[in-house]
XYZ file of C-alpha atoms in Angstrom:
609
model
C -29.403 -34.627 -11.465
C -30.779 -37.389 -13.689
C -34.356 -36.327 -12.849
C -33.558 -32.767 -13.904
C -32.013 -33.938 -17.167
C -35.030 -36.135 -17.977
C -37.410 -33.316 -17.120
C -35.542 -30.867 -19.336
C -35.562 -33.336 -22.232
C -39.327 -33.776 -21.937
C -40.275 -30.077 -21.716
C -41.747 -28.621 -24.890
C -41.367 -25.039 -25.995
C -44.896 -24.150 -24.880
C -44.428 -25.829 -21.494
C -41.267 -23.835 -20.775
C -42.996 -20.488 -20.791
C -44.027 -20.848 -17.166
C -40.417 -21.101 -15.913
C -38.813 -17.667 -15.308
C -35.373 -17.265 -16.820
C -33.740 -16.289 -13.527
C -35.039 -19.380 -11.707
C -33.970 -21.717 -14.498
C -30.490 -20.215 -14.543
C -30.275 -20.475 -10.760
C -31.116 -24.177 -11.011
C -28.262 -24.713 -13.454
C -25.936 -22.726 -11.200
C -26.701 -25.193 -8.413
C -25.455 -28.159 -10.437
C -22.266 -29.510 -8.900
C -19.100 -29.171 -11.004
C -17.953 -32.472 -9.439
C -20.859 -34.396 -10.953
C -19.893 -35.866 -14.359
C -23.487 -35.514 -15.556
C -23.547 -31.729 -15.065
C -22.092 -30.726 -18.441
C -24.271 -33.210 -20.422
C -27.306 -31.830 -18.578
C -26.452 -28.236 -19.498
C -25.801 -29.252 -23.114
C -29.158 -31.060 -23.256
C -30.819 -27.867 -22.083
C -29.125 -25.904 -24.854
C -30.511 -28.306 -27.473
C -34.159 -27.996 -26.367
C -35.006 -24.631 -27.919
C -33.646 -21.198 -28.648
C -34.928 -19.923 -25.323
C -33.345 -22.789 -23.439
C -30.124 -22.285 -25.388
C -30.074 -18.643 -24.346
C -30.793 -19.441 -20.709
C -28.230 -22.275 -20.481
C -25.580 -20.072 -22.098
C -25.674 -17.726 -19.104
C -22.003 -16.714 -18.540
C -21.959 -17.389 -14.792
C -23.044 -21.007 -15.374
C -20.134 -21.771 -17.680
C -17.671 -19.618 -15.759
C -18.285 -21.710 -12.641
C -17.787 -24.973 -14.535
C -14.692 -23.635 -16.330
C -12.881 -22.367 -13.246
C -13.609 -25.549 -11.326
C -12.304 -27.849 -14.064
C -9.225 -25.790 -14.896
C -7.601 -24.324 -11.818
C -4.391 -23.587 -13.734
C -3.994 -21.905 -17.096
C -1.144 -20.720 -19.258
C -1.440 -16.903 -19.092
C -0.687 -16.373 -22.772
C -3.096 -19.068 -23.957
C -5.811 -17.834 -21.607
C -5.548 -14.267 -22.899
C -5.761 -15.550 -26.482
C -8.874 -17.599 -25.627
C -10.604 -14.629 -24.048
C -9.920 -12.579 -27.178
C -10.912 -15.340 -29.605
C -14.123 -16.241 -27.758
C -14.920 -12.631 -26.861
C -15.366 -13.577 -23.220
C -17.968 -16.260 -23.976
C -17.349 -18.823 -21.203
C -19.240 -21.608 -22.972
C -17.035 -21.225 -26.068
C -13.920 -21.041 -23.905
C -15.002 -24.245 -22.165
C -15.429 -26.002 -25.526
C -12.015 -24.827 -26.779
C -10.292 -25.915 -23.588
C -12.056 -29.296 -23.560
C -10.813 -29.992 -27.099
C -7.260 -29.205 -25.977
C -7.651 -31.701 -23.135
C -8.753 -34.354 -25.630
C -5.670 -33.676 -27.736
C -3.386 -34.006 -24.700
C -5.029 -37.292 -23.650
C -4.499 -38.658 -27.168
C -0.803 -37.720 -27.130
C -0.261 -39.253 -23.682
C -1.927 -42.445 -24.898
C 0.542 -42.628 -27.781
C 3.425 -41.987 -25.386
C 2.316 -44.866 -23.165
C 2.286 -47.350 -26.060
C 5.413 -46.625 -28.103
C 8.903 -45.696 -26.951
C 9.994 -44.212 -30.268
C 9.222 -40.493 -30.436
C 8.091 -40.315 -26.799
C 10.532 -37.609 -25.755
C 9.657 -35.317 -28.652
C 5.950 -35.803 -27.974
C 6.512 -34.802 -24.360
C 8.534 -31.783 -25.411
C 5.831 -30.658 -27.840
C 3.100 -30.945 -25.197
C 5.145 -28.790 -22.829
C 5.809 -26.178 -25.531
C 2.375 -26.053 -27.125
C 0.099 -26.392 -24.100
C 2.144 -25.189 -21.141
C 0.153 -24.968 -17.916
C -3.051 -25.470 -19.889
C -2.487 -29.216 -19.668
C -1.603 -29.484 -15.965
C -5.133 -30.226 -14.795
C -5.819 -32.944 -17.355
C -2.410 -34.528 -16.743
C -3.044 -34.563 -12.996
C -6.463 -36.108 -13.556
C -4.963 -38.845 -15.746
C -2.204 -39.527 -13.238
C -4.504 -39.624 -10.202
C -7.327 -41.650 -11.718
C -5.467 -44.108 -13.903
C -3.459 -46.190 -11.442
C -6.461 -48.269 -10.407
C -7.475 -49.063 -13.962
C -6.153 -50.730 -17.088
C -4.693 -47.382 -18.129
C -1.890 -47.408 -15.590
C 0.715 -46.774 -18.319
C -1.113 -43.611 -19.368
C -1.270 -42.579 -15.708
C 2.480 -43.091 -15.339
C 3.460 -40.991 -18.359
C 0.889 -38.300 -17.600
C 2.364 -38.026 -14.116
C 5.921 -37.960 -15.411
C 5.092 -35.255 -17.957
C 3.371 -33.031 -15.414
C 6.188 -33.520 -12.902
C 8.781 -32.633 -15.534
C 6.902 -29.397 -16.259
C 6.749 -28.667 -12.532
C 10.488 -29.209 -12.215
C 11.164 -26.942 -15.167
C 9.856 -24.023 -13.090
C 12.026 -25.169 -10.176
C 15.139 -25.471 -12.356
C 14.468 -21.954 -13.617
C 14.251 -20.703 -10.028
C 17.519 -22.468 -9.180
C 19.263 -21.017 -12.224
C 18.197 -17.540 -11.095
C 19.546 -18.284 -7.627
C 22.833 -19.309 -9.226
C 23.053 -15.828 -10.760
C 21.563 -13.896 -7.841
C 21.259 -15.564 -4.446
C 18.142 -13.553 -3.546
C 16.199 -13.713 -6.811
C 13.592 -16.005 -5.200
C 11.955 -15.904 -1.785
C 12.911 -18.327 0.974
C 9.737 -20.388 0.561
C 10.137 -20.485 -3.236
C 13.716 -21.697 -2.945
C 12.841 -24.391 -0.407
C 9.859 -25.456 -2.525
C 12.191 -26.377 -5.391
C 13.126 -29.504 -3.424
C 9.462 -30.561 -3.334
C 9.374 -30.447 -7.132
C 11.239 -33.776 -7.175
C 7.989 -35.252 -5.877
C 5.889 -33.378 -8.449
C 4.760 -30.597 -6.080
C 4.699 -27.089 -7.552
C 5.324 -23.956 -5.526
C 1.799 -22.722 -6.326
C 0.366 -25.614 -4.293
C 2.629 -24.867 -1.344
C 1.941 -21.143 -1.594
C -1.817 -21.738 -1.493
C -1.477 -23.761 1.730
C 0.673 -21.046 3.299
C -1.895 -18.411 2.264
C -4.604 -20.366 4.061
C -2.452 -20.816 7.169
C -1.643 -17.085 7.230
C -5.344 -16.170 7.060
C -6.088 -18.445 10.000
C -3.117 -17.139 11.945
C -4.254 -13.545 11.362
C -7.733 -14.407 12.618
C -6.221 -15.962 15.751
C -4.108 -12.873 16.424
C -7.090 -10.584 15.979
C -9.176 -12.718 18.339
C -6.373 -12.500 20.911
C -6.272 -8.725 20.539
C -2.668 -8.725 19.283
C -1.903 -5.490 17.362
C -0.707 -6.266 13.823
C 1.886 -4.428 11.693
C 0.577 -1.012 10.761
C -0.798 -0.391 14.231
C 1.205 2.010 16.439
C 0.725 -0.479 19.285
C 2.369 -3.372 17.411
C 5.090 -5.026 19.500
C 7.581 -7.208 17.637
C 8.333 -9.509 20.529
C 4.743 -10.133 21.559
C 3.585 -10.641 17.976
C 6.415 -13.091 17.233
C 5.736 -15.073 20.398
C 2.029 -15.345 19.529
C 2.792 -16.518 15.981
C 5.058 -19.221 17.433
C 2.329 -20.195 19.894
C -0.236 -20.498 17.109
C 2.190 -22.654 15.102
C 2.598 -25.027 18.056
C -1.192 -25.194 18.431
C -1.332 -26.227 14.764
C 1.247 -28.984 15.310
C 4.378 -27.186 14.031
C 6.718 -28.264 16.813
C 10.380 -29.150 17.268
C 11.275 -32.680 16.219
C 13.447 -34.640 18.607
C 15.332 -37.922 18.555
C 14.983 -39.988 15.385
C 12.178 -37.705 14.153
C 14.768 -34.934 13.764
C 16.423 -36.913 10.959
C 13.219 -37.933 9.223
C 13.718 -37.236 5.508
C 10.184 -35.914 5.021
C 10.931 -33.047 7.408
C 13.186 -31.485 4.769
C 10.434 -31.100 2.164
C 8.003 -28.250 2.665
C 4.982 -30.035 1.184
C 5.432 -32.899 3.648
C 5.852 -30.490 6.564
C 2.653 -28.643 5.696
C 0.599 -31.807 5.258
C 1.573 -34.430 7.779
C 5.106 -33.996 9.192
C 4.698 -30.835 11.243
C 7.019 -32.096 13.953
C 10.120 -31.093 12.066
C 13.586 -29.540 12.054
C 14.538 -25.865 12.577
C 14.952 -24.792 8.960
C 11.468 -25.971 7.989
C 9.889 -24.368 11.071
C 11.620 -21.071 10.304
C 10.384 -21.215 6.714
C 6.778 -21.577 7.903
C 7.264 -18.767 10.457
C 8.849 -16.417 7.909
C 6.102 -17.147 5.365
C 3.366 -16.418 7.917
C 5.100 -13.297 9.178
C 5.546 -11.848 5.704
C 1.900 -12.438 4.841
C 0.792 -10.778 8.060
C 2.922 -7.717 7.291
C 6.217 -8.296 9.088
C 9.661 -8.119 7.554
C 10.829 -11.672 8.252
C 13.831 -13.588 6.920
C 15.906 -16.649 7.826
C 19.204 -16.238 9.658
C 22.106 -18.566 8.836
C 22.945 -18.993 12.503
C 25.386 -21.643 13.746
C 23.684 -24.627 15.337
C 20.253 -24.125 13.867
C 18.478 -21.503 11.773
C 16.833 -18.483 13.419
C 14.382 -15.886 12.102
C 15.129 -12.176 11.681
C 11.980 -10.137 12.358
C 11.426 -6.403 11.964
C 8.801 -3.860 11.007
C 10.953 -2.424 8.230
C 14.005 -3.507 6.258
C 16.236 -0.705 7.575
C 17.021 -2.861 10.609
C 16.542 -0.103 13.194
C 14.179 -2.284 15.185
C 14.445 -6.023 14.864
C 14.696 -9.194 16.946
C 15.931 -12.746 16.491
C 13.396 -15.533 17.010
C 14.251 -19.143 17.779
C 11.202 -20.855 16.297
C 12.611 -24.309 17.025
C 13.030 -23.489 20.713
C 9.968 -21.264 20.992
C 8.293 -23.431 23.637
C 10.977 -22.386 26.147
C 12.699 -19.225 24.847
C 11.390 -17.775 21.585
C 13.338 -14.480 21.669
C 17.150 -14.669 21.514
C 18.857 -11.841 23.410
C 22.242 -10.292 22.501
C 23.758 -12.054 25.517
C 22.460 -15.400 24.224
C 23.905 -14.666 20.797
C 27.367 -13.865 22.187
C 27.324 -17.025 24.304
C 26.375 -19.210 21.317
C 28.988 -17.607 19.048
C 31.637 -18.187 21.686
C 30.671 -21.834 22.121
C 31.009 -22.387 18.359
C 34.303 -20.481 18.162
C 32.951 -17.888 15.724
C 35.309 -15.045 14.852
C 33.830 -11.751 16.176
C 34.461 -10.225 12.763
C 31.828 -12.594 11.331
C 29.115 -11.776 13.882
C 27.304 -9.219 11.760
C 27.260 -11.408 8.637
C 25.734 -14.274 10.621
C 23.046 -12.152 12.278
C 21.532 -10.458 9.247
C 18.927 -11.878 6.849
C 20.427 -14.776 4.894
C 19.923 -15.006 1.156
C 17.872 -17.809 -0.329
C 20.823 -19.529 -1.995
C 22.541 -20.059 1.359
C 19.352 -21.537 2.815
C 18.793 -23.910 -0.100
C 22.339 -25.215 0.197
C 21.844 -25.697 3.929
C 18.605 -27.578 3.211
C 20.472 -29.837 0.777
C 22.997 -30.722 3.465
C 20.112 -31.582 5.805
C 18.567 -33.845 3.184
C 21.826 -35.711 2.608
C 22.359 -36.156 6.340
C 18.837 -37.502 6.789
C 18.998 -39.964 3.900
C 22.385 -41.319 4.940
C 21.457 -41.740 8.588
C 21.015 -45.446 9.421
C 18.977 -47.445 9.090
C 18.746 -46.496 5.424
C 16.123 -49.196 4.885
C 13.710 -47.037 6.874
C 13.157 -45.291 3.531
C 12.135 -47.217 0.396
C 14.865 -47.881 -2.134
C 13.088 -45.874 -4.852
C 12.590 -42.976 -2.413
C 16.291 -42.845 -1.563
C 17.219 -42.994 -5.252
C 14.767 -40.224 -6.098
C 16.117 -38.004 -3.321
C 19.750 -38.671 -4.319
C 18.944 -37.861 -7.952
C 17.209 -34.625 -7.015
C 19.995 -33.506 -4.691
C 22.633 -34.243 -7.344
C 20.798 -32.105 -9.871
C 20.264 -29.180 -7.519
C 23.898 -29.255 -6.471
C 24.964 -29.249 -10.120
C 22.747 -26.278 -10.956
C 23.920 -24.299 -7.924
C 27.616 -25.072 -8.456
C 29.692 -21.885 -8.371
C 32.431 -23.051 -10.712
C 33.525 -21.045 -13.716
C 31.013 -20.993 -16.557
C 32.595 -23.720 -18.687
C 33.060 -26.146 -15.814
C 29.562 -25.434 -14.561
C 28.036 -26.206 -17.957
C 29.894 -29.503 -18.196
C 28.871 -30.391 -14.642
C 25.193 -29.744 -15.286
C 25.163 -31.684 -18.532
C 27.129 -34.644 -17.153
C 24.958 -34.972 -14.051
C 21.828 -34.283 -16.056
C 22.516 -37.105 -18.487
C 23.312 -39.671 -15.810
C 20.492 -38.598 -13.507
C 17.583 -37.465 -15.639
C 17.594 -40.461 -17.963
C 17.274 -42.917 -15.079
C 14.060 -44.441 -13.880
C 12.957 -41.485 -11.774
C 12.899 -38.523 -14.197
C 12.712 -39.958 -17.734
C 11.290 -36.791 -19.340
C 13.173 -34.033 -17.515
C 16.105 -33.822 -19.920
C 13.925 -32.860 -22.882
C 11.032 -31.079 -21.123
C 12.896 -29.153 -18.442
C 16.682 -29.115 -18.704
C 17.385 -28.680 -22.409
C 14.965 -25.735 -22.979
C 16.383 -23.799 -20.020
C 20.016 -24.422 -20.931
C 19.370 -23.621 -24.598
C 18.373 -20.072 -23.616
C 21.543 -19.528 -21.594
C 24.275 -21.274 -23.579
C 25.367 -21.680 -27.225
C 24.052 -24.717 -29.074
C 27.591 -26.050 -29.463
C 27.839 -26.425 -25.680
C 24.713 -28.575 -25.662
C 25.660 -30.922 -28.487
C 26.297 -33.843 -26.137
C 22.960 -33.341 -24.418
C 21.095 -33.168 -27.728
C 22.858 -36.290 -28.965
C 21.813 -38.249 -25.885
C 18.222 -37.028 -26.191
C 18.092 -37.997 -29.868
C 19.425 -41.453 -29.010
C 16.875 -41.910 -26.210
C 14.038 -40.744 -28.475
C 14.672 -43.379 -31.144
C 13.921 -47.060 -31.201
C 15.361 -48.910 -28.209
C 18.532 -50.816 -29.038
C 18.964 -53.062 -26.015
C 20.985 -56.175 -25.455
C 18.678 -58.997 -26.551
C 18.252 -61.896 -24.135
C 16.897 -65.075 -25.761
C 15.486 -67.521 -23.234
C 13.746 -70.161 -25.369
C 15.049 -72.990 -27.537
C 13.540 -75.975 -29.369
C 13.165 -78.014 -26.173
C 12.255 -75.588 -23.404
C 10.021 -72.614 -22.789
C 10.750 -70.152 -19.973
C 8.762 -70.853 -16.810
C 9.295 -67.324 -15.568
C 9.048 -64.233 -17.720
C 8.861 -60.473 -17.708
C 5.606 -59.191 -16.253
C 4.924 -62.179 -13.978
C 3.858 -61.188 -10.473
C 5.717 -63.389 -8.001
C 5.890 -64.040 -4.283
C 9.026 -64.564 -2.232
C 9.384 -65.512 1.411
C 11.236 -63.032 3.615
C 14.993 -63.370 4.031
C 14.847 -64.084 7.769
C 12.356 -66.956 7.519
C 9.487 -64.993 9.076
C 5.980 -65.331 7.677
C 6.271 -61.930 6.020
C 6.171 -62.023 2.238
C 7.514 -59.897 -0.551
C 5.498 -59.358 -3.702
C 7.222 -58.217 -6.866
C 7.115 -57.938 -10.637
C 9.768 -59.458 -12.895
C 11.124 -56.534 -14.919
C 14.096 -58.184 -16.627
C 16.794 -60.835 -16.663
C 20.491 -60.971 -16.023
C 22.917 -63.814 -16.366
C 22.300 -64.984 -12.817
C 18.524 -64.675 -12.769
C 15.466 -62.476 -12.731
C 15.405 -58.803 -11.826
C 12.389 -58.306 -9.581
C 11.035 -54.934 -8.535
C 9.531 -55.436 -5.110
C 6.673 -53.263 -3.938
C 4.816 -52.980 -0.667
C 1.036 -52.964 -1.094
C 0.300 -52.451 2.578
C -3.431 -52.780 1.993
C -2.922 -56.464 1.177
C 0.262 -57.681 2.833
C 2.804 -56.653 5.437
C 6.123 -56.539 3.596
C 9.516 -54.937 3.505
C 10.929 -52.863 0.663
C 13.833 -54.170 -1.359
C 15.393 -53.257 -4.670
C 16.242 -56.340 -6.700
C 16.550 -60.081 -6.227
C 17.969 -62.791 -8.467
C 16.259 -66.077 -9.293
C 19.256 -68.334 -8.623
C 19.890 -66.790 -5.231
C 16.372 -66.574 -3.827
C 13.389 -68.773 -4.586
C 10.151 -67.223 -5.785
C 6.874 -68.550 -7.164
C 4.026 -67.044 -9.177
C 1.270 -65.398 -7.164
C -2.005 -67.317 -7.150
C -4.766 -65.540 -5.307
C -7.732 -67.491 -3.954
C -10.156 -65.667 -6.233
C -10.007 -63.609 -9.380
C -11.498 -60.705 -7.442
C -8.685 -60.981 -4.894
C -6.146 -60.906 -7.691
C -7.662 -57.669 -8.994
C -7.378 -56.133 -5.513
C -3.712 -57.138 -5.318
C -3.078 -55.840 -8.846
C -4.489 -52.412 -7.979
C -2.319 -52.272 -4.868
C 0.770 -53.230 -6.893
C 0.094 -50.539 -9.472
C -0.354 -47.894 -6.786
C 2.879 -48.810 -5.018
C 5.126 -49.665 -7.973
C 7.483 -46.922 -9.061
C 7.906 -48.145 -12.650
C 5.053 -50.453 -13.664
C 3.610 -47.824 -15.992
C 6.954 -47.256 -17.621
C 7.676 -50.841 -18.597
C 4.216 -52.397 -19.000
C 1.245 -51.389 -21.120
C -1.583 -53.634 -19.935
C -2.483 -56.249 -17.349
C -4.532 -59.427 -17.237
C -5.762 -61.721 -14.452
C -6.456 -65.423 -14.985
C -9.405 -67.351 -13.595
C -6.920 -69.136 -11.316
C -5.859 -65.826 -9.709
C -2.534 -65.320 -11.505
C -1.417 -61.852 -12.636
C 0.572 -60.893 -15.699
C 1.598 -57.396 -16.772
C 2.017 -57.114 -20.541
C 5.493 -55.738 -21.356
C 5.895 -52.580 -23.409
C 8.088 -52.242 -26.458
C 11.304 -51.645 -24.486
C 11.001 -54.915 -22.574
C 9.699 -56.801 -25.616
C 12.753 -55.706 -27.576
C 15.083 -56.916 -24.824
C 13.243 -60.161 -24.035
C 11.437 -61.209 -27.233
C 10.574 -64.689 -25.903
C 8.788 -63.437 -22.807
C 5.703 -62.004 -24.512
C 4.612 -65.300 -26.044
C 5.637 -67.216 -22.926
C 3.441 -64.963 -20.813
C 0.508 -65.240 -23.189
C 0.791 -69.030 -23.313
C 0.992 -69.236 -19.524
C -2.138 -67.160 -19.063
C -4.005 -69.312 -21.586
C -3.011 -72.446 -19.667
C -4.090 -70.871 -16.396
C -7.343 -69.693 -17.880
C -7.925 -72.628 -20.199
C -9.315 -69.961 -22.465
C -7.806 -67.791 -25.156
C -6.198 -64.549 -24.053
C -7.356 -61.790 -26.440
C -4.850 -60.180 -28.720
C -3.750 -56.820 -27.397
C -3.054 -53.656 -29.384
C 0.680 -53.553 -28.751
C 1.619 -51.695 -31.933
C 4.892 -53.544 -32.370
């Protein structure tokens, strides 16, 4: 790539005459979109001469680069760009790149100052829409190993809030009409609490369906549309292919694994899972292949209803979970199961037909709650349990079937207490308020708007002074500390001091498994449990530990804006304005400590107090 760029820069106008236009353009088409030097190389070509400008402006060259960089676009903005640029892909690329620069600048401001952060997030969501998803994902994915971890945190939170807005909209539609979304769309709303959009899940299911179709064709299985298509045989073969791909029935403790309730986890790495998730995959594959397939809200565990048409003249019930032994459920089996569960015969027909999406989502929520509550709860990280509880509370509020007034109050009350916590700090303004504002009068949302306005202003915390004329604090916000395990074993816990209470420090423990073997915990207090500052053997080792901490910490980017490592191997995270307002003595104490450890001056940081 560099050789090509140097060669292009050195070619004169006369020397370029020997190179046919088609070959030159083909060379540029071969440049990898993943290589950061590709765009500068193409731009250098355009600056050489008019002929080179014309050749490097070839639409296919810029179209390839554009579609690779921006896999998602806001439909309205994209249509406007096509009209404005008259289909010129190079101009569209330039316009889109400038929008990315604007978004990066806004996110940088959000990461530094608390005041105005919510309104900035709301404006990005309104003005840019899906146009900013790719750049936000890039910032979130690439920033956690660098000094820009705060930018990475807020970029990730903003993108996730926009993802959840689509999910909240889907749930609101389900509240009005239980079948307004497909089964896979409804179940995917739960994955949005981990920042996964339905489009990502749908793309994976599309790929799986293509592979499943190829398998069926290779096996000579007639597909829907063929007069030789047999429902039973086709369903059995789809189940067999799923088992070959790892989608099998979970047993024992694996049955209650929380990840098995979230479709993105099931599709990626937790394919040994529970019935509802297996049925969702089966139904999604069947529908893409051409079958009429739906979930069945059967007692015990979920089944699949499969037919060639929706009139129900010819259909079967498939037990995907038990497909390794008996995939097709006969009428005799159904009667036996109903009898064992004491089902009223009058309810048989309602329990055998296709279930609506709302019923399935509520059943999935019950599964999630059962999994999270199943001991030992410490098998799941504290932050993970809190995130799941928060998400479930919100979904339950949105799907509540109370009268309109009670439902509105329920959503707002739960939204305020849940969305302003540490897990979804931007959802109230980016996702919840815009959707509710369309459905309800402004007077009904006055409490929500008041809380958002309060959260958007300057922080007004309880100030904790920890320094007097005689003493300086030995421990302070942002210090990375080590604590021995509670049971006296050699295992260690590494954490970051994120605040103070009357009885000691609040420490957020993380588990950087690449460096140490540790347990998760939530908080510890200084007077109850002894801890000491981390001192790594080398400065390089401290940087490795710091990167691991930033990757594993749930909230480092929210509360801290920078980090520094001393020559002695100590780590300090520089507190942001929220923590500095609460603990005004800690900033100078931390700076002084690092100077003592370094025996050099710590540079002033742009904290924009």
